[in-house]
Structure formats: structure tokens, C-alpha cells
Coordinates of C-alpha atoms and ligand atoms in Angstrom, one line a residue:
X1 CA 0.0 0.0 -0.1
X2 CA 1.2 3.5 -0.9
X3 CA 0.8 5.8 2.0
X4 CA -0.1 9.3 1.0
X5 CA 1.1 12.5 2.8
X6 CA -1.8 14.9 3.0
X7 CA -1.4 18.7 3.7
X8 CA -4.1 21.3 4.2
X9 CA -4.9 21.5 0.4
X10 CA -5.9 17.9 0.1
X11 CA -8.0 17.4 3.2
X12 CA -10.9 16.4 1.1
X13 CA -8.9 13.3 0.2
X14 CA -8.4 12.3 3.8
X15 CA -12.2 12.9 4.4
X16 CA -12.9 10.6 1.4
X17 CA -10.6 7.9 2.5
X18 CA -12.0 7.8 6.0
X19 CA -15.7 7.6 4.7
X20 CA -14.7 4.7 2.6
X21 CA -13.5 2.8 5.6
X22 CA -9.6 3.4 5.1
X23 CA -7.4 4.6 8.0
X24 CA -5.6 7.8 8.0
X25 CA -3.0 9.2 10.6
X26 CA -4.1 12.6 12.0
X27 CA -2.3 15.1 14.2
X28 CA -4.0 15.9 17.6
X29 CA -2.6 18.1 20.4
X30 CA -1.4 15.2 22.5
X31 CA 0.3 12.7 19.8
X32 CA -0.7 11.5 16.3
X33 CA -3.7 9.2 16.1
X34 CA -4.4 6.5 13.5
X35 CA -8.2 7.3 12.7
X36 CA -10.9 5.2 11.4
X37 CA -14.7 5.0 11.3
X38 CA -15.7 3.9 14.9
X39 CA -18.8 2.2 13.5
X40 CA -17.3 0.3 10.7
X41 CA -15.7 -3.0 11.7
X42 CA -13.4 -3.3 8.6
X43 CA -12.0 0.2 9.3
X44 CA -11.4 -0.7 13.0
X45 CA -9.8 -4.0 11.9
X46 CA -7.4 -2.0 9.6
X47 CA -6.4 0.0 12.8
X48 CA -5.4 -3.0 14.8
X49 CA -3.7 -4.7 11.8
X50 CA -1.6 -1.6 10.9
X51 CA -0.3 -1.2 14.6
X52 CA 0.0 -4.8 15.4
X53 CA -2.1 -4.1 18.4
X54 CA -3.5 -6.7 20.7
X55 CA -7.3 -7.1 20.2
X56 CA -8.1 -6.9 23.8
X57 CA -6.9 -3.3 24.1
X58 CA -9.9 -0.7 23.4
X59 CA -9.5 2.4 21.3
X60 CA -10.6 6.0 22.1
X61 CA -13.4 7.5 20.1
X62 CA -12.8 11.1 18.9
X63 CA -15.7 13.3 18.7
X64 CA -16.2 17.0 17.9
X65 CA -18.9 18.1 20.3
X66 CA -20.7 16.8 23.6
X67 CA -23.7 16.2 21.3
X68 CA -21.7 13.8 19.2
X69 CA -20.5 12.0 22.5
X70 CA -24.1 11.2 23.3
X71 CA -24.2 9.1 20.1
X72 CA -22.0 6.5 21.9
X73 CA -23.2 6.3 25.4
X74 CA -26.1 5.3 27.3
X75 CA -26.0 8.5 29.4
X76 CA -23.6 11.3 30.6
X77 CA -23.3 11.5 34.2
X78 CA -23.1 15.0 35.9
X79 CA -19.4 14.5 36.9
X80 CA -18.6 13.7 33.2
X81 CA -20.6 16.6 31.9
X82 CA -18.5 19.0 34.2
X83 CA -15.3 17.5 33.0
X84 CA -16.2 17.9 29.4
X85 CA -17.3 21.5 30.0
X86 CA -14.1 22.3 31.7
X87 CA -11.5 20.4 29.6
X88 CA -13.0 19.7 26.1
X89 CA -11.5 20.2 23.6
X90 CA -8.4 18.9 25.3
X91 CA -6.3 15.9 26.5
X92 CA -8.9 14.2 28.6
X93 CA -10.5 10.9 27.6
X94 CA -13.6 10.1 29.5
X95 CA -14.7 6.4 30.1
X96 CA -18.6 6.1 30.1
X97 CA -21.0 3.3 29.6
X98 CA -21.2 2.3 25.9
X99 CA -24.5 2.2 24.1
X100 CA -23.2 -0.3 21.6
X101 CA -23.0 2.2 18.6
X102 CA -19.4 1.6 18.1
X103 CA -18.0 -1.5 16.8
X104 CA -17.4 -4.1 19.6
X105 CA -13.7 -4.1 18.4
X106 CA -13.4 -0.6 19.4
X107 CA -14.5 -1.3 23.0
X108 CA -12.7 -4.8 23.0
X109 CA -15.9 -6.3 24.1
X110 CA -16.1 -4.0 27.3
X111 CA -19.4 -2.4 28.2
X112 CA -17.6 0.9 28.5
X113 CA -16.2 3.4 25.9
X114 CA -13.5 6.0 26.0
X115 CA -14.4 9.4 24.5
X116 CA -12.3 12.5 23.7
X117 CA -12.6 15.7 21.8
X118 CA -9.3 16.6 20.6
X119 CA -7.9 20.3 20.7
X120 CA -6.4 20.4 17.3
X121 CA -8.1 22.1 14.1
X122 CA -7.2 19.3 11.6
X123 CA -8.5 16.6 13.8
X124 CA -11.8 18.5 14.6
X125 CA -11.9 19.3 10.7
X126 CA -11.8 15.6 9.9
X127 CA -14.4 14.6 12.5
X128 CA -16.7 17.3 11.4
X129 CA -16.4 16.8 7.5
X130 CA -16.9 13.0 7.8
X131 CA -19.6 13.3 10.4
X132 CA -18.0 10.3 12.0
X133 CA -16.8 9.4 15.5
X134 CA -13.2 8.6 14.8
X135 CA -11.6 5.6 16.6
X136 CA -7.8 6.5 17.1
X137 CA -5.3 4.9 19.0
X138 CA -1.7 6.5 18.9
X139 CA -0.3 6.1 15.4
X140 CA 2.8 4.0 16.4
X141 CA 3.6 0.3 16.0
X142 CA 2.5 -1.4 19.2
X143 CA 5.0 -1.1 21.9
X144 CA 6.9 1.8 20.3
X145 CA 6.8 5.5 21.6
X146 CA 3.8 7.4 20.6
X147 CA 4.5 9.7 17.4
X148 CA 4.9 13.3 18.1
X149 CA 5.6 14.2 14.3
X150 CA 4.4 13.0 11.0
X151 CA 8.0 11.7 10.5
X152 CA 7.6 9.3 13.4
X153 CA 4.3 8.0 11.8
X154 CA 5.9 7.6 8.5
X155 CA 8.8 5.6 10.2
X156 CA 6.4 3.3 11.9
X157 CA 3.4 2.8 9.5
X158 CA 4.4 3.9 6.0
X159 CA 3.2 1.4 3.5
X160 CA 0.5 0.1 6.1
X161 CA -2.0 3.0 6.1
X162 CA -3.7 5.0 3.4
X163 CA -2.6 8.5 4.3
X164 CA -0.9 10.8 7.0
X165 CA -2.4 14.2 7.6
X166 CA 0.8 16.4 8.3
X167 CA 0.2 18.8 11.1
X168 CA 3.8 19.4 12.1
X169 CA 4.8 18.5 15.6
X170 CA 2.1 17.9 18.4
X171 CA 1.9 20.4 21.2
X172 CA 1.7 18.5 24.5
X173 CA 3.6 15.3 23.5
X174 CA 2.1 12.8 25.9
X175 CA -1.2 11.2 25.6
X176 CA -4.5 12.3 27.0
X177 CA -5.4 11.6 30.6
X178 CA -7.9 8.6 30.8
X179 CA -10.5 8.9 33.5
X180 CA -13.1 6.4 34.4
X181 CA -16.4 8.1 35.2
X182 CA -18.4 4.8 35.6
X183 CA -17.1 4.6 39.2
X184 CA -17.5 7.0 42.2
X185 CA -15.3 8.8 42.8
X186 CA -13.8 8.7 39.2
X187 CA -10.5 7.0 38.8
X188 CA -7.6 8.1 36.7
X189 CA -6.5 5.1 34.6
X190 CA -3.7 6.8 32.7
X191 CA -2.2 10.1 33.7
X192 CA -1.7 12.4 30.7
X193 CA -2.0 16.0 29.4
X194 CA -4.7 17.3 31.7
X195 CA -3.3 17.0 35.3
X196 CA -4.7 15.5 38.4
X197 CA -4.7 18.8 40.1
X198 CA -6.5 20.4 37.4
X199 CA -9.2 17.7 37.3
X200 CA -9.6 17.8 41.2
X201 CA -10.0 21.6 41.0
X202 CA -13.2 21.1 39.0
X203 CA -14.8 17.7 40.5
X204 CA -13.0 17.3 43.7
X205 CA -10.9 14.2 44.7
X206 CA -10.3 11.4 42.3
X207 CA -8.4 8.2 42.9
X208 CA -5.4 6.8 40.9
X209 CA -5.7 3.3 39.5
X210 CA -3.6 1.3 42.0
X211 CA -1.8 -0.4 39.4
X212 CA -0.1 3.0 38.6
X213 CA 1.9 2.7 41.7
X214 CA 1.7 -1.0 42.7
X215 CA 3.7 -3.6 40.6
X216 CA 1.4 -6.5 40.9
X217 CA -2.1 -4.9 40.4
X218 CA -3.9 -5.3 37.2
X219 CA -4.6 -2.0 35.5
X220 CA -8.1 -1.2 34.5
X221 CA -7.1 0.4 31.2
X222 CA -6.0 -2.8 29.3
X223 CA -3.4 -0.8 27.3
X224 CA -1.5 0.1 30.6
X225 CA -0.5 -3.5 31.1
X226 CA 1.6 -3.8 28.0
X227 CA 5.2 -2.9 27.6
X228 CA 5.4 0.4 26.1
X229 CA 7.7 3.3 24.7
X230 CA 10.7 1.0 25.1
X231 CA 13.9 2.2 23.1
X232 CA 16.2 -0.6 21.8
X233 CA 18.8 0.4 24.3
X234 CA 18.5 -0.5 28.0
X235 CA 17.0 2.5 29.8
X236 CA 17.4 3.0 33.5
X237 CA 15.7 5.5 35.8
X238 CA 18.2 6.8 38.3
X239 CA 17.5 8.0 41.9
X240 CA 20.2 10.1 43.4
X241 CA 22.1 13.3 42.3
X242 CA 24.0 14.3 39.2
X243 CA 27.3 13.1 40.3
X244 CA 25.8 9.6 41.0
X245 CA 24.3 9.8 37.4
X246 CA 27.8 10.6 35.9
X247 CA 29.4 7.7 38.0
X248 CA 26.9 5.3 36.4
X249 CA 27.7 6.8 33.1
X250 CA 31.3 6.5 33.4
X251 CA 31.2 3.0 34.8
X252 CA 29.1 1.9 31.8
X253 CA 31.7 3.5 29.4
X254 CA 34.6 1.8 31.0
X255 CA 33.0 -1.6 30.4
X256 CA 32.5 -0.8 26.8
X257 CA 29.0 0.6 26.5
X258 CA 27.8 3.4 24.4
X259 CA 25.9 5.6 26.8
X260 CA 23.0 8.0 26.3
X261 CA 21.3 10.5 28.8
X262 CA 18.2 12.6 29.1
X263 CA 18.8 15.8 30.7
X264 CA 17.2 19.0 31.6
X265 CA 18.8 22.3 30.4
X266 CA 21.6 23.4 32.9
X267 CA 22.3 19.8 33.9
X268 CA 26.0 19.2 33.1
X269 CA 26.6 15.5 32.5
X270 CA 28.9 13.8 29.9
X271 CA 27.7 10.8 27.9
X272 CA 28.2 9.7 24.3
X273 CA 24.9 10.9 23.3
X274 CA 22.7 13.6 25.2
X275 CA 19.1 14.5 24.5
X276 CA 17.5 17.5 26.0
X277 CA 14.1 17.6 27.9
X278 CA 14.2 21.3 27.9
X279 CA 13.7 23.4 31.0
X280 CA 10.4 22.5 32.3
X281 CA 8.0 19.4 32.7
X282 CA 6.0 20.7 29.8
X283 CA 9.0 20.8 27.4
X284 CA 9.9 17.2 28.8
X285 CA 6.5 15.9 27.8
X286 CA 6.9 17.5 24.3
X287 CA 10.3 16.0 23.8
X288 CA 10.4 12.7 25.7
X289 CA 9.1 10.3 22.7
X290 CA 11.4 12.1 20.1
X291 CA 14.4 11.7 22.4
X292 CA 13.5 8.0 22.8
X293 CA 13.2 7.4 19.1
X294 CA 16.5 9.4 18.6
X295 CA 18.4 7.1 20.6
X296 CA 17.3 4.2 18.3
X297 CA 19.0 5.9 15.4
X298 CA 22.3 5.7 17.3
X299 CA 24.6 2.7 18.7
X300 CA 23.8 3.9 22.3
X301 CA 23.1 0.6 24.4
X302 CA 22.6 2.1 27.9
X303 CA 20.4 5.1 28.6
X304 CA 20.1 6.9 31.9
X305 CA 17.6 9.6 33.1
X306 CA 17.0 10.8 36.7
X307 CA 13.8 10.1 38.2
X308 CA 11.1 13.1 38.1
X309 CA 8.6 14.8 40.3
X310 CA 5.0 13.8 40.0
X311 CA 3.7 17.3 39.9
X312 CA 1.5 18.4 37.1
X313 CA 2.2 16.8 33.8
X314 CA 5.3 15.2 35.7
X315 CA 3.0 12.3 36.7
X316 CA 2.5 11.4 33.0
X317 CA 6.1 12.0 32.0
X318 CA 7.3 9.9 35.0
X319 CA 4.9 7.1 34.2
X320 CA 6.0 6.8 30.6
X321 CA 9.8 6.8 31.7
X322 CA 9.2 4.1 34.0
X323 CA 7.3 2.1 31.4
X324 CA 10.0 2.6 28.9
X325 CA 12.5 1.6 31.4
X326 CA 10.5 -1.7 32.2
X327 CA 10.5 -0.7 35.8
X328 CA 14.3 -0.7 36.0
X329 CA 15.4 1.8 38.8
X330 CA 19.0 2.3 40.0
X331 CA 19.4 3.7 43.6
X332 CA 22.7 5.1 45.2
Ligands
TXA401 O1 -3.9 11.3 23.4 C1 -4.4 10.2 23.2 O2 -5.1 9.7 23.9 C2 -4.1 9.6 22.0 C3 -4.6 10.4 20.8 C4 -4.4 9.9 19.4 O3 -5.9 10.9 21.0 N1 -4.6 8.3 21.8 C5 -4.1 7.2 22.6 O4 -4.8 6.0 22.3 O5 -3.1 7.3 23.2 P1 -4.3 4.6 22.8 O6 -5.1 3.6 22.0 O7 -2.6 4.5 22.6 O8 -4.5 4.5 24.3 C6 -5.7 4.5 24.8 C7 -5.7 3.9 26.3 C8 -5.3 2.6 26.4 O9 -4.5 2.5 27.6 C9 -6.5 1.8 26.5 O10 -6.4 0.6 27.2 C10 -7.4 2.9 27.3 O11 -7.0 4.2 26.8 N2 -8.9 2.6 27.0 C11 -9.7 2.9 26.0 N3 -10.9 2.5 26.1 C12 -11.0 2.2 27.4 C13 -12.0 1.5 28.2 N4 -13.4 1.4 27.7 N5 -11.8 1.2 29.5 C14 -10.4 1.4 29.9 N6 -9.5 1.8 29.3 C15 -9.7 2.1 28.1
MG402 MG1 -0.8 4.1 22.3

């Protein structure tokens, strides 16, 4: 299959492809998504096939309004309505009771469904012009870091999907927060672009799925149980200060390893390849996946990163880093 790169002038083509049941990668404000008609079983099959995604991992349906969200659920509880009002369009996926309109492949047979209204003009344009709810997981091969540029999507999926709508680099850089509103109080199943603090300021206390902190608990979001974001090199999260980090890197180099390090601006550490996370947790979110993908283009075989704070979007960045590290933590 030839994968077409679509720009603003040829959006009509992307609309036509989606209406015909093809799958098209589209930019959102978080990461690129691989979109298909959520009510068309053949389209949804194509999404799973292109990504190599396990069929027990449900997809998020993207809508362009609260009204359109009603098409897919039995009802919208008050707490969810308040979240939509406060954070849509935006990086918040809300789990509600499904009414069966979406293909059962989208919900992976669950009686719930995840809905989100993305805050990106091109994604909203595609949803509105097709008139469809668009099922869209992140547009990466399963297990790889989510794509934050059209080049990342092309690297993973070229030849496997009909088209890529090029919207440049995404803004937030980590995926949406997933919150389950079928339970009281609601539970965050995946931390993401909208922070726990922001959510609690609108609806009061929420819980965190225990699986986010406890190793042995089974996560309620099926996708959170899979290995994710892993670079080809061994990634280790390091507790301790910069001199401990430098010591680890020096030791690794002395035993013949090529080393990589993820650093914030102003952190002076020497390694074979360094990738900058910028000067804040927001820039770290934007750059994390690109850094992980860049290391794959080098001969680095050991990557180190210092552990992060869980404040704000830090909760999401830290979650992705620990997943990418497969839980490997080095302590002084
Ligand atoms: O920012 C995002 O959310 C991006 C963009 C493209 O919108 N999408 C995304 O989709 O990250 P995906 O498929 O890579 O991750 C969706 C997550 C998975 O962990 C999945 O298990 C969970 O949401 N999920 C979806 N539907 C669910 C449901 N009904 N119950 C529990 N978890 C659900
Ligand atoms: Mg994903």
C-alpha cells in the first residue's frame, strides 16, 4: 500500500478515505492518532492490523462535540458533563457506559467506551467533515513510543496505512489523561496531558488506579499492562544526584558501553549521546518520545535518566519513563 502525505490543500482526500473505511493518521494536540470510522468494523480491523495491536486493548473514540459524544453512550453523568465543560476540547479521555453504537472491536468487548474531543483544528475538521466518530489509538507500531511528528508516523506505518495528515509537531507530547467516570469517585487510569490537580479543582478528589503505583495490580485500562515506549537500548531510571548519574555513565563506558542520557537544561553531565528535555516538565512531555526514538538511530546501548517529580504533567512523564525502562530503577 502506498501511504499518501496529505497537507491542508488535500484534506478532502483524507475525508473521502475515512468515509470509505480506510485508516488515516491525523495530528492531535497530544500525539498523532491512527483514525478510522468507529462504527465500521472493517476500518477498525485495519487500525489494529496496521499497529500490530492486541485485540483486547480498546480504542478511544474522537468526537467534535458533547452532542456527538451522546451518540456512543447510554448517558452522561453529571461529573462527566462537568469534565467535558472544563476540559474539552483537550487531553482528557472520559470512560462512560457504551450504548453499543461503536464496533465491539473498538471497545474490545467491554461495556464501557473512552471518548475524547481533541483540541486540534485538523482533527476536528476531519471529524466534522466526515460526520463520523473516529476511533484513534496513537499512530505508532504497538510497543513503540507514540508519534509526535508525521515523520515518526511515517517511520512506523508507511506502506501500512492509506494516508498521513501532516500537522507538524504535536503540542503536548504525551497522550491524554484517561479517567473512568463509571465509578465514584472517578479514577485516573492513565495520567496524561490534563493533570490530576486540574481535574480535582473541578470535580474534587479522584483516585489513581492502584496499578499506577503497585507492581502487581492489574490495570483497569487494558493498554497500561503492555510494555510500552521502550527504546532499543536498555533504559534505567536513576535516583540520586547528578554526580551519581555521572558515575553510572562513566562505569558503563569503562565496560565498553555506548551511553545516552536525558537531561534538563543546565544539567552538566557527559555521555556519548545527550538528549535535552528542555527546561520544564511541559518541554519534557513534548520531547520525551522524540528523544527515545532518536536513541534508536544511534549505537547507544545504555540510556540513563534521573527520576522526576510527579507534580502536574510530571505524573504522566514519569509514568511513561518508568514504563519505557520496564521498571528498572538504580538507587545509590
Ligand atoms: O492522547 C491520546 O489519548 C491519543 C490521541 C491519538 O488521542 N490516543 C491514545 O490512544 O493514546 P491509545 O489507544 O494509544 O491509548 C488508549 C488507552 C489505552 O491504555 C486503553 O487501554 C485505554 O485508553 N482505554 C480505551 N478505552 C477504554 C475503556 N473502555 N476502559 C478502560 N480503558 C480504556
Ligand atoms: Mg498508544
